PDB file of C-alpha atoms and ligand atoms in Angstrom:
ATOM      1  CA  MET L 155     113.110  96.412 -31.051  1.00  0.00           C
ATOM      2  CA  GLU L 156     115.835  94.490 -29.346  1.00  0.00           C
ATOM      3  CA  ILE L 157     119.290  96.125 -29.161  1.00  0.00           C
ATOM      4  CA  ILE L 158     122.169  93.654 -29.289  1.00  0.00           C
ATOM      5  CA  ARG L 159     125.621  94.853 -28.297  1.00  0.00           C
ATOM      6  CA  THR L 160     127.708  91.691 -28.210  1.00  0.00           C
ATOM      7  CA  ILE L 161     128.834  89.336 -30.967  1.00  0.00           C
ATOM      8  CA  GLY L 162     127.991  86.309 -28.817  1.00  0.00           C
ATOM      9  CA  TRP L 163     124.401  87.421 -28.295  1.00  0.00           C
ATOM     10  CA  MET L 164     123.952  88.318 -31.986  1.00  0.00           C
ATOM     11  CA  LYS L 165     125.225  84.887 -33.024  1.00  0.00           C
ATOM     12  CA  GLU L 166     122.811  83.226 -30.595  1.00  0.00           C
ATOM     13  CA  LYS L 167     119.828  85.154 -32.047  1.00  0.00           C
ATOM     14  CA  THR L 168     120.792  84.267 -35.576  1.00  0.00           C
ATOM     15  CA  ARG L 169     121.335  80.609 -34.664  1.00  0.00           C
ATOM     16  CA  GLU L 170     117.794  80.445 -33.287  1.00  0.00           C
ATOM     17  CA  ALA L 171     116.332  82.065 -36.428  1.00  0.00           C
ATOM     18  CA  ARG L 172     118.245  79.661 -38.663  1.00  0.00           C
ATOM     19  CA  GLN L 173     117.042  76.667 -36.631  1.00  0.00           C
ATOM     20  CA  GLU L 174     113.501  77.858 -37.299  1.00  0.00           C
ATOM     21  CA  HIS L 175     114.333  77.931 -41.059  1.00  0.00           C
ATOM     22  CA  ARG L 176     113.670  81.644 -41.258  1.00  0.00           C
ATOM     23  CA  ILE L 177     115.098  83.970 -43.909  1.00  0.00           C
ATOM     24  CA  ILE L 178     117.416  86.441 -42.221  1.00  0.00           C
ATOM     25  CA  GLY L 179     117.907  89.901 -43.770  1.00  0.00           C
ATOM     26  CA  LEU L 180     120.708  92.283 -42.788  1.00  0.00           C
ATOM     27  CA  VAL L 181     120.937  96.031 -43.428  1.00  0.00           C
ATOM     28  CA  PRO L 182     124.422  97.250 -42.465  1.00  0.00           C
ATOM     29  CA  THR L 183     124.744 100.977 -41.756  1.00  0.00           C
ATOM     30  CA  MET L 184     126.914 103.517 -39.956  1.00  0.00           C
ATOM     31  CA  GLY L 185     123.880 105.244 -38.434  1.00  0.00           C
ATOM     32  CA  ALA L 186     122.623 108.832 -38.855  1.00  0.00           C
ATOM     33  CA  LEU L 187     119.779 107.135 -40.662  1.00  0.00           C
ATOM     34  CA  HIS L 188     117.798 108.737 -43.487  1.00  0.00           C
ATOM     35  CA  ALA L 189     115.208 107.631 -46.038  1.00  0.00           C
ATOM     36  CA  GLY L 190     117.926 105.910 -48.122  1.00  0.00           C
ATOM     37  CA  HIS L 191     118.729 103.552 -45.249  1.00  0.00           C
ATOM     38  CA  LEU L 192     115.033 103.054 -44.537  1.00  0.00           C
ATOM     39  CA  ALA L 193     114.385 102.095 -48.167  1.00  0.00           C
ATOM     40  CA  LEU L 194     116.855  99.226 -47.653  1.00  0.00           C
ATOM     41  CA  VAL L 195     114.969  98.216 -44.501  1.00  0.00           C
ATOM     42  CA  ASP L 196     111.620  98.341 -46.344  1.00  0.00           C
ATOM     43  CA  ARG L 197     112.943  96.113 -49.116  1.00  0.00           C
ATOM     44  CA  ALA L 198     114.387  93.697 -46.541  1.00  0.00           C
ATOM     45  CA  LYS L 199     111.059  93.590 -44.672  1.00  0.00           C
ATOM     46  CA  LYS L 200     109.323  92.500 -47.888  1.00  0.00           C
ATOM     47  CA  GLU L 201     111.722  89.610 -48.402  1.00  0.00           C
ATOM     48  CA  CYS L 202     112.979  88.488 -44.986  1.00  0.00           C
ATOM     49  CA  CYS L 203     111.950  87.729 -41.440  1.00  0.00           C
ATOM     50  CA  PRO L 204     113.688  88.544 -39.192  1.00  0.00           C
ATOM     51  CA  VAL L 205     115.317  91.745 -40.419  1.00  0.00           C
ATOM     52  CA  TYR L 206     118.377  92.903 -38.507  1.00  0.00           C
ATOM     53  CA  ALA L 207     119.997  96.304 -38.950  1.00  0.00           C
ATOM     54  CA  SER L 208     123.474  97.134 -37.766  1.00  0.00           C
ATOM     55  CA  ILE L 209     124.882 100.489 -36.772  1.00  0.00           C
ATOM     56  CA  PHE L 210     128.632 100.478 -36.556  1.00  0.00           C
ATOM     57  CA  LEU L 211     130.800 103.496 -37.238  1.00  0.00           C
ATOM     58  CA  ASN L 212     133.671 101.433 -38.561  1.00  0.00           C
ATOM     59  CA  PRO L 213     137.007 103.056 -37.611  1.00  0.00           C
ATOM     60  CA  THR L 214     139.062 100.982 -40.078  1.00  0.00           C
ATOM     61  CA  GLN L 215     137.373 102.543 -43.107  1.00  0.00           C
ATOM     62  CA  PHE L 216     138.178 106.115 -42.044  1.00  0.00           C
ATOM     63  CA  GLY L 217     141.547 107.667 -42.834  1.00  0.00           C
ATOM     64  CA  ALA L 218     143.517 109.480 -40.117  1.00  0.00           C
ATOM     65  CA  HIS L 219     142.378 112.879 -41.432  1.00  0.00           C
ATOM     66  CA  GLU L 220     138.775 111.937 -42.165  1.00  0.00           C
ATOM     67  CA  ASP L 221     135.556 112.728 -40.342  1.00  0.00           C
ATOM     68  CA  LEU L 222     135.207 109.768 -37.911  1.00  0.00           C
ATOM     69  CA  SER L 223     135.182 111.913 -34.784  1.00  0.00           C
ATOM     70  CA  LYS L 224     132.646 114.427 -36.121  1.00  0.00           C
ATOM     71  CA  TYR L 225     130.457 111.885 -37.956  1.00  0.00           C
ATOM     72  CA  PRO L 226     126.855 112.403 -36.746  1.00  0.00           C
ATOM     73  CA  ARG L 227     125.700 109.893 -34.074  1.00  0.00           C
ATOM     74  CA  PRO L 228     122.012 110.548 -33.349  1.00  0.00           C
ATOM     75  CA  LEU L 229     121.492 107.134 -31.752  1.00  0.00           C
ATOM     76  CA  GLU L 230     118.162 107.855 -30.094  1.00  0.00           C
ATOM     77  CA  ALA L 231     116.579 109.080 -33.349  1.00  0.00           C
ATOM     78  CA  ASP L 232     118.071 106.105 -35.222  1.00  0.00           C
ATOM     79  CA  VAL L 233     116.575 103.633 -32.747  1.00  0.00           C
ATOM     80  CA  GLU L 234     113.199 105.319 -33.139  1.00  0.00           C
ATOM     81  CA  LYS L 235     113.384 105.128 -36.957  1.00  0.00           C
ATOM     82  CA  LEU L 236     114.320 101.446 -36.922  1.00  0.00           C
ATOM     83  CA  THR L 237     111.598 100.689 -34.378  1.00  0.00           C
ATOM     84  CA  THR L 238     109.003 102.438 -36.561  1.00  0.00           C
ATOM     85  CA  ALA L 239     110.288 100.504 -39.583  1.00  0.00           C
ATOM     86  CA  ARG L 240     109.701  97.301 -37.541  1.00  0.00           C
ATOM     87  CA  VAL L 241     113.274  96.085 -37.625  1.00  0.00           C
ATOM     88  CA  ASP L 242     113.490  92.987 -35.408  1.00  0.00           C
ATOM     89  CA  ALA L 243     116.833  93.728 -33.798  1.00  0.00           C
ATOM     90  CA  LEU L 244     119.596  96.311 -33.983  1.00  0.00           C
ATOM     91  CA  PHE L 245     123.168  95.030 -33.811  1.00  0.00           C
ATOM     92  CA  LEU L 246     125.091  97.849 -32.129  1.00  0.00           C
ATOM     93  CA  PRO L 247     128.578  96.639 -31.256  1.00  0.00           C
ATOM     94  CA  SER L 248     131.307  98.862 -29.808  1.00  0.00           C
ATOM     95  CA  ALA L 249     134.622  99.357 -31.615  1.00  0.00           C
ATOM     96  CA  GLU L 250     136.306  97.214 -28.918  1.00  0.00           C
ATOM     97  CA  GLU L 251     133.795  94.409 -29.503  1.00  0.00           C
ATOM     98  CA  MET L 252     134.529  94.368 -33.249  1.00  0.00           C
ATOM     99  CA  TYR L 253     138.262  95.100 -33.027  1.00  0.00           C
ATOM    100  CA  PRO L 254     139.847  93.699 -29.858  1.00  0.00           C
ATOM    101  CA  HIS L 255     143.311  95.107 -29.134  1.00  0.00           C
ATOM    102  CA  ASP L 256     145.171  92.268 -30.877  1.00  0.00           C
ATOM    103  CA  PHE L 257     143.064  92.370 -34.064  1.00  0.00           C
ATOM    104  CA  SER L 258     145.271  91.902 -37.150  1.00  0.00           C
ATOM    105  CA  THR L 259     143.325  90.256 -40.004  1.00  0.00           C
ATOM    106  CA  TYR L 260     142.024  92.282 -42.957  1.00  0.00           C
ATOM    107  CA  VAL L 261     140.294  91.555 -46.263  1.00  0.00           C
ATOM    108  CA  HIS L 262     141.706  93.247 -49.335  1.00  0.00           C
ATOM    109  CA  VAL L 263     139.900  92.979 -52.690  1.00  0.00           C
ATOM    110  CA  GLU L 264     142.780  93.681 -55.069  1.00  0.00           C
ATOM    111  CA  GLY L 265     142.651  96.003 -58.057  1.00  0.00           C
ATOM    112  CA  ILE L 266     139.268  97.677 -57.804  1.00  0.00           C
ATOM    113  CA  SER L 267     139.997  98.754 -54.196  1.00  0.00           C
ATOM    114  CA  GLU L 268     142.889 100.912 -55.397  1.00  0.00           C
ATOM    115  CA  ARG L 269     140.913 102.966 -57.910  1.00  0.00           C
ATOM    116  CA  LEU L 270     138.700 106.079 -57.567  1.00  0.00           C
ATOM    117  CA  GLU L 271     137.373 106.118 -53.970  1.00  0.00           C
ATOM    118  CA  GLY L 272     140.208 103.772 -53.022  1.00  0.00           C
ATOM    119  CA  LYS L 273     142.801 106.101 -54.522  1.00  0.00           C
ATOM    120  CA  SER L 274     141.346 109.155 -52.783  1.00  0.00           C
ATOM    121  CA  ARG L 275     140.839 107.274 -49.514  1.00  0.00           C
ATOM    122  CA  PRO L 276     143.722 104.775 -49.107  1.00  0.00           C
ATOM    123  CA  GLY L 277     142.734 101.788 -46.953  1.00  0.00           C
ATOM    124  CA  HIS L 278     139.033 102.706 -47.075  1.00  0.00           C
ATOM    125  CA  PHE L 279     137.870  99.600 -48.909  1.00  0.00           C
ATOM    126  CA  ARG L 280     140.078  97.319 -46.846  1.00  0.00           C
ATOM    127  CA  GLY L 281     138.147  98.570 -43.822  1.00  0.00           C
ATOM    128  CA  VAL L 282     134.816  98.180 -45.603  1.00  0.00           C
ATOM    129  CA  ALA L 283     135.474  94.637 -46.861  1.00  0.00           C
ATOM    130  CA  THR L 284     136.784  93.562 -43.459  1.00  0.00           C
ATOM    131  CA  VAL L 285     133.838  94.872 -41.471  1.00  0.00           C
ATOM    132  CA  VAL L 286     131.259  93.588 -43.960  1.00  0.00           C
ATOM    133  CA  LEU L 287     132.764  90.097 -43.884  1.00  0.00           C
ATOM    134  CA  LYS L 288     132.768  90.227 -40.076  1.00  0.00           C
ATOM    135  CA  LEU L 289     129.108  91.312 -40.060  1.00  0.00           C
ATOM    136  CA  PHE L 290     128.221  88.485 -42.470  1.00  0.00           C
ATOM    137  CA  GLU L 291     129.977  85.966 -40.211  1.00  0.00           C
ATOM    138  CA  ILE L 292     128.317  87.279 -37.062  1.00  0.00           C
ATOM    139  CA  VAL L 293     124.778  87.737 -38.411  1.00  0.00           C
ATOM    140  CA  GLN L 294     124.854  84.942 -41.037  1.00  0.00           C
ATOM    141  CA  PRO L 295     122.177  86.638 -43.155  1.00  0.00           C
ATOM    142  CA  HIS L 296     120.584  84.939 -46.155  1.00  0.00           C
ATOM    143  CA  ARG L 297     120.266  88.360 -47.775  1.00  0.00           C
ATOM    144  CA  ALA L 298     122.106  91.619 -47.196  1.00  0.00           C
ATOM    145  CA  TYR L 299     120.928  94.988 -48.494  1.00  0.00           C
ATOM    146  CA  PHE L 300     123.169  97.708 -49.923  1.00  0.00           C
ATOM    147  CA  GLY L 301     122.584 100.999 -51.736  1.00  0.00           C
ATOM    148  CA  ARG L 302     123.656 101.695 -55.327  1.00  0.00           C
ATOM    149  CA  LYS L 303     124.697 105.148 -54.046  1.00  0.00           C
ATOM    150  CA  ASP L 304     127.999 103.532 -53.020  1.00  0.00           C
ATOM    151  CA  ALA L 305     128.510 101.768 -56.345  1.00  0.00           C
ATOM    152  CA  GLN L 306     132.186 100.916 -55.956  1.00  0.00           C
ATOM    153  CA  GLN L 307     131.587  99.591 -52.442  1.00  0.00           C
ATOM    154  CA  VAL L 308     128.787  97.362 -53.775  1.00  0.00           C
ATOM    155  CA  ARG L 309     131.038  95.995 -56.525  1.00  0.00           C
ATOM    156  CA  ILE L 310     133.832  95.271 -54.037  1.00  0.00           C
ATOM    157  CA  ILE L 311     131.456  93.420 -51.702  1.00  0.00           C
ATOM    158  CA  GLN L 312     130.092  91.420 -54.666  1.00  0.00           C
ATOM    159  CA  LYS L 313     133.641  90.516 -55.678  1.00  0.00           C
ATOM    160  CA  MET L 314     134.553  89.517 -52.122  1.00  0.00           C
ATOM    161  CA  ALA L 315     131.393  87.383 -51.843  1.00  0.00           C
ATOM    162  CA  ARG L 316     132.213  85.566 -55.057  1.00  0.00           C
ATOM    163  CA  ASP L 317     135.942  85.171 -54.417  1.00  0.00           C
ATOM    164  CA  LEU L 318     135.390  83.850 -50.884  1.00  0.00           C
ATOM    165  CA  ASN L 319     132.349  81.695 -51.777  1.00  0.00           C
ATOM    166  CA  LEU L 320     130.060  83.461 -49.324  1.00  0.00           C
ATOM    167  CA  GLU L 321     126.501  82.127 -49.060  1.00  0.00           C
ATOM    168  CA  VAL L 322     124.833  85.502 -48.649  1.00  0.00           C
ATOM    169  CA  GLU L 323     122.720  86.976 -51.452  1.00  0.00           C
ATOM    170  CA  LEU L 324     123.425  90.676 -52.023  1.00  0.00           C
ATOM    171  CA  VAL L 325     120.451  92.896 -52.849  1.00  0.00           C
ATOM    172  CA  ILE L 326     121.300  96.250 -54.415  1.00  0.00           C
ATOM    173  CA  CYS L 327     118.739  99.039 -54.018  1.00  0.00           C
ATOM    174  CA  PRO L 328     118.368 102.303 -55.985  1.00  0.00           C
ATOM    175  CA  THR L 329     119.648 105.632 -54.695  1.00  0.00           C
ATOM    176  CA  VAL L 330     117.067 107.646 -52.766  1.00  0.00           C
ATOM    177  CA  ARG L 331     117.207 111.371 -53.563  1.00  0.00           C
ATOM    178  CA  GLU L 332     115.857 114.674 -52.329  1.00  0.00           C
ATOM    179  CA  ALA L 333     113.265 116.392 -54.547  1.00  0.00           C
ATOM    180  CA  ASP L 334     116.042 118.446 -56.200  1.00  0.00           C
ATOM    181  CA  GLY L 335     118.101 115.345 -57.022  1.00  0.00           C
ATOM    182  CA  LEU L 336     120.674 115.442 -54.215  1.00  0.00           C
ATOM    183  CA  ALA L 337     121.390 111.864 -53.117  1.00  0.00           C
ATOM    184  CA  LEU L 338     120.550 111.379 -49.442  1.00  0.00           C
ATOM    185  CA  SER L 339     123.667 110.986 -47.329  1.00  0.00           C
ATOM    186  CA  SER L 340     124.465 111.249 -43.634  1.00  0.00           C
ATOM    187  CA  ARG L 341     127.142 113.753 -44.676  1.00  0.00           C
ATOM    188  CA  ASN L 342     124.539 116.151 -46.116  1.00  0.00           C
ATOM    189  CA  ALA L 343     124.026 117.247 -42.486  1.00  0.00           C
ATOM    190  CA  TYR L 344     127.412 119.034 -42.678  1.00  0.00           C
ATOM    191  CA  LEU L 345     126.212 121.368 -45.475  1.00  0.00           C
ATOM    192  CA  ASN L 346     125.204 124.940 -44.648  1.00  0.00           C
ATOM    193  CA  PRO L 347     122.280 126.351 -46.677  1.00  0.00           C
ATOM    194  CA  GLU L 348     124.520 127.798 -49.380  1.00  0.00           C
ATOM    195  CA  GLU L 349     126.462 124.542 -49.702  1.00  0.00           C
ATOM    196  CA  ARG L 350     123.234 122.541 -49.701  1.00  0.00           C
ATOM    197  CA  ARG L 351     122.108 124.512 -52.741  1.00  0.00           C
ATOM    198  CA  ALA L 352     125.507 124.048 -54.428  1.00  0.00           C
ATOM    199  CA  ALA L 353     125.426 120.291 -53.751  1.00  0.00           C
ATOM    200  CA  THR L 354     122.793 119.806 -56.467  1.00  0.00           C
ATOM    201  CA  ALA L 355     125.659 120.318 -58.948  1.00  0.00           C
ATOM    202  CA  LEU L 356     126.423 116.568 -58.683  1.00  0.00           C
ATOM    203  CA  TYR L 357     122.947 115.602 -59.854  1.00  0.00           C
ATOM    204  CA  ARG L 358     123.004 118.263 -62.558  1.00  0.00           C
ATOM    205  CA  ALA L 359     126.338 116.903 -63.803  1.00  0.00           C
ATOM    206  CA  LEU L 360     124.945 113.355 -64.044  1.00  0.00           C
ATOM    207  CA  LYS L 361     121.838 114.660 -65.829  1.00  0.00           C
ATOM    208  CA  ALA L 362     124.077 116.513 -68.308  1.00  0.00           C
ATOM    209  CA  ALA L 363     125.850 113.234 -69.113  1.00  0.00           C
ATOM    210  CA  GLU L 364     122.478 111.504 -69.447  1.00  0.00           C
ATOM    211  CA  MET L 365     121.328 114.160 -71.897  1.00  0.00           C
ATOM    212  CA  ASP L 366     124.451 113.755 -74.037  1.00  0.00           C
ATOM    213  CA  LEU L 367     124.029 109.977 -73.970  1.00  0.00           C
ATOM    214  CA  SER L 368     120.459 110.266 -75.177  1.00  0.00           C
ATOM    215  CA  ALA L 369     121.717 112.521 -78.000  1.00  0.00           C
ATOM    216  CA  GLY L 370     123.991 109.674 -79.086  1.00  0.00           C
ATOM    217  CA  VAL L 371     127.288 110.691 -77.432  1.00  0.00           C
ATOM    218  CA  VAL L 372     129.232 107.569 -76.373  1.00  0.00           C
ATOM    219  CA  ASP L 373     132.727 109.061 -76.199  1.00  0.00           C
ATOM    220  CA  THR L 374     133.608 109.106 -72.506  1.00  0.00           C
ATOM    221  CA  LEU L 375     135.913 112.134 -72.756  1.00  0.00           C
ATOM    222  CA  GLU L 376     133.009 114.104 -74.125  1.00  0.00           C
ATOM    223  CA  LEU L 377     130.647 112.797 -71.423  1.00  0.00           C
ATOM    224  CA  GLN L 378     133.206 113.620 -68.721  1.00  0.00           C
ATOM    225  CA  ARG L 379     133.577 117.099 -70.187  1.00  0.00           C
ATOM    226  CA  ALA L 380     129.818 117.610 -69.913  1.00  0.00           C
ATOM    227  CA  MET L 381     129.903 116.606 -66.224  1.00  0.00           C
ATOM    228  CA  ARG L 382     132.947 118.801 -65.499  1.00  0.00           C
ATOM    229  CA  LYS L 383     131.287 121.781 -67.164  1.00  0.00           C
ATOM    230  CA  GLU L 384     128.327 121.575 -64.762  1.00  0.00           C
ATOM    231  CA  LEU L 385     130.596 121.098 -61.741  1.00  0.00           C
ATOM    232  CA  ASP L 386     133.080 123.840 -62.730  1.00  0.00           C
ATOM    233  CA  ALA L 387     130.167 126.272 -63.034  1.00  0.00           C
ATOM    234  CA  GLU L 388     129.508 125.834 -59.302  1.00  0.00           C
ATOM    235  CA  PRO L 389     131.957 128.033 -57.326  1.00  0.00           C
ATOM    236  CA  LEU L 390     131.642 125.993 -54.106  1.00  0.00           C
ATOM    237  CA  ALA L 391     132.380 122.674 -55.837  1.00  0.00           C
ATOM    238  CA  ARG L 392     135.873 121.168 -56.110  1.00  0.00           C
ATOM    239  CA  VAL L 393     136.007 118.016 -58.211  1.00  0.00           C
ATOM    240  CA  ASP L 394     137.946 115.030 -56.893  1.00  0.00           C
ATOM    241  CA  TYR L 395     136.958 112.849 -59.858  1.00  0.00           C
ATOM    242  CA  ALA L 396     134.280 112.802 -62.554  1.00  0.00           C
ATOM    243  CA  GLU L 397     134.790 109.630 -64.573  1.00  0.00           C
ATOM    244  CA  ILE L 398     133.124 106.990 -66.668  1.00  0.00           C
ATOM    245  CA  VAL L 399     134.228 103.415 -65.947  1.00  0.00           C
ATOM    246  CA  ASP L 400     133.034  99.918 -66.761  1.00  0.00           C
ATOM    247  CA  ALA L 401     130.607  98.596 -64.155  1.00  0.00           C
ATOM    248  CA  GLU L 402     132.597  95.441 -63.443  1.00  0.00           C
ATOM    249  CA  LYS L 403     136.222  96.390 -62.831  1.00  0.00           C
ATOM    250  CA  PHE L 404     135.762 100.137 -62.539  1.00  0.00           C
ATOM    251  CA  GLU L 405     138.432 100.735 -65.155  1.00  0.00           C
ATOM    252  CA  PRO L 406     138.285 103.699 -67.568  1.00  0.00           C
ATOM    253  CA  VAL L 407     136.562 103.072 -70.895  1.00  0.00           C
ATOM    254  CA  ILE L 408     137.036 105.009 -74.133  1.00  0.00           C
ATOM    255  CA  ARG L 409     133.407 104.745 -75.154  1.00  0.00           C
ATOM    256  CA  VAL L 410     130.288 103.479 -73.462  1.00  0.00           C
ATOM    257  CA  ALA L 411     129.515 100.098 -75.004  1.00  0.00           C
ATOM    258  CA  ARG L 412     128.756  97.883 -71.995  1.00  0.00           C
ATOM    259  CA  PRO L 413     127.339  98.496 -68.503  1.00  0.00           C
ATOM    260  CA  SER L 414     129.232 101.473 -67.102  1.00  0.00           C
ATOM    261  CA  TYR L 415     129.083 103.992 -64.305  1.00  0.00           C
ATOM    262  CA  ALA L 416     129.430 107.752 -64.355  1.00  0.00           C
ATOM    263  CA  LEU L 417     131.063 108.389 -60.971  1.00  0.00           C
ATOM    264  CA  LEU L 418     131.483 111.647 -59.114  1.00  0.00           C
ATOM    265  CA  ALA L 419     133.343 112.661 -55.976  1.00  0.00           C
ATOM    266  CA  VAL L 420     133.095 116.367 -55.255  1.00  0.00           C
ATOM    267  CA  ARG L 421     133.933 118.548 -52.305  1.00  0.00           C
ATOM    268  CA  ILE L 422     131.289 121.127 -51.462  1.00  0.00           C
ATOM    269  CA  GLY L 423     133.102 123.358 -48.992  1.00  0.00           C
ATOM    270  CA  THR L 424     134.753 120.830 -46.684  1.00  0.00           C
ATOM    271  CA  THR L 425     132.154 118.099 -47.252  1.00  0.00           C
ATOM    272  CA  ARG L 426     133.046 115.334 -49.698  1.00  0.00           C
ATOM    273  CA  LEU L 427     130.038 113.937 -51.557  1.00  0.00           C
ATOM    274  CA  ILE L 428     129.792 111.035 -54.007  1.00  0.00           C
ATOM    275  CA  ASP L 429     127.131 110.132 -56.538  1.00  0.00           C
ATOM    276  CA  ASN L 430     126.804 107.990 -59.628  1.00  0.00           C
ATOM    277  CA  MET L 431     124.679 106.955 -62.586  1.00  0.00           C
ATOM    278  CA  LEU L 432     124.509 103.390 -63.908  1.00  0.00           C
ATOM    279  CA  ILE L 433     124.473 103.280 -67.715  1.00  0.00           C
ATOM    280  CA  GLU L 434     123.281 100.161 -69.514  1.00  0.00           C
ATOM    281  CA  PRO L 435     123.187  99.741 -73.293  1.00  0.00           C
ATOM    282  CA  LYS L 436     119.752  98.673 -74.471  1.00  0.00           C
ATOM    283  CA  ASP L 437     118.134  98.403 -77.924  1.00  0.00           C
ATOM    284  CA  GLY L 438     120.810 100.525 -79.600  1.00  0.00           C
ATOM    285  CA  GLY L 439     120.444 103.249 -76.934  1.00  0.00           C
ATOM    286  CA  PHE L 440     120.958 103.462 -73.191  1.00  0.00           C
ATOM    287  CA  VAL L 441     118.951 103.142 -70.003  1.00  0.00           C
ATOM    288  CA  VAL L 442     120.310 104.880 -66.949  1.00  0.00           C
ATOM    289  CA  GLU L 443     119.679 104.401 -63.238  1.00  0.00           C
ATOM    290  CA  LEU L 444     120.166 107.524 -61.182  1.00  0.00           C
TER     291      LEU L 444
HETATM  292  P1  AMP S 191     126.198 104.198 -44.624  1.00  0.00           P
HETATM  293  O1  AMP S 191     125.455 104.368 -43.351  1.00  0.00           O
HETATM  294  O2  AMP S 191     126.555 105.470 -45.303  1.00  0.00           O
HETATM  295  O3  AMP S 191     127.352 103.237 -44.514  1.00  0.00           O
HETATM  296  O4  AMP S 191     125.168 103.491 -45.610  1.00  0.00           O
HETATM  297  C1  AMP S 191     124.581 102.269 -45.293  1.00  0.00           C
HETATM  298  C2  AMP S 191     123.911 101.697 -46.502  1.00  0.00           C
HETATM  299  O5  AMP S 191     122.913 102.615 -46.968  1.00  0.00           O
HETATM  300  C3  AMP S 191     124.887 101.484 -47.672  1.00  0.00           C
HETATM  301  O6  AMP S 191     124.562 100.270 -48.334  1.00  0.00           O
HETATM  302  C4  AMP S 191     124.613 102.680 -48.551  1.00  0.00           C
HETATM  303  O7  AMP S 191     124.909 102.447 -49.905  1.00  0.00           O
HETATM  304  C5  AMP S 191     123.117 102.857 -48.341  1.00  0.00           C
HETATM  305  N1  AMP S 191     122.726 104.226 -48.692  1.00  0.00           N
HETATM  306  C6  AMP S 191     123.296 105.384 -48.276  1.00  0.00           C
HETATM  307  N2  AMP S 191     122.694 106.441 -48.845  1.00  0.00           N
HETATM  308  C7  AMP S 191     121.721 105.940 -49.647  1.00  0.00           C
HETATM  309  C8  AMP S 191     120.748 106.527 -50.523  1.00  0.00           C
HETATM  310  N3  AMP S 191     120.656 107.844 -50.697  1.00  0.00           N
HETATM  311  N4  AMP S 191     119.911 105.706 -51.192  1.00  0.00           N
HETATM  312  C9  AMP S 191     119.998 104.351 -51.028  1.00  0.00           C
HETATM  313  N5  AMP S 191     120.889 103.744 -50.225  1.00  0.00           N
HETATM  314  C10 AMP S 191     121.736 104.519 -49.552  1.00  0.00           C
END
């Protein structure tokens, strides 16, 4: 697998592929790769050739007091995983390459970027939207692959793509989980064994909401209460938010009547984890994607 460190070189590769009328797939990541990332690669491999992955630990999406400096960076293992997954090239730019010293242009998707994750992590989505647009411009993919695990991020990128008339097709893939339901995340590496056990509270909370939904509960306060009850029962868990919102604008809803998300952000010890469940009304009941 080729490793590409400069924007100029990446653009040249992509120009060649486009001239050959090939379908370019992009899987953007921050590295510390796990089976969730590799599921995106597998899907891209089925639909595109070439498939490019990027690893870029984007400083603009981390707050001053967040975990940028201690974020895991197992580059050698990542390269091996991407090579095994037959990724055609890895785009691995430095922070200086992506953000030269006089960089001053940012993308801000208004409204949705201020809620939930955006409220807890001010500026986070500005950094995400900016880097994703830059990656789209550099790699010029026909298709780009994102995980449902970061549901609000996905919605913001979809909104940006529509508002700015981007050509790229966004492909959203289901959340990959451990056997006990914990969503795979690079941040799971921070959990000690006791915290790792406690972290299943997020999945249990979503399952509790699912159970209430299947019993006919549509009142979101009641569904939120069911999630809180599971989370409050876990001594190591501190809830940041546990909410039900509509799946388009991520605004609170009184009852579930259209596509919605149950969204969780929970601290387990010092590690902040997020998870979600997509809820879609169907045939008088609901189908959920966890
Ligand atoms: P990250 O490296 O955390 O920025 O994630 C890169 C991409 O992988 C994003 O589109 C994430 O939504 C996706 N992703 C992360 N964890 C998972 C997971 N457990 N299942 C599926 N996709 C995931």
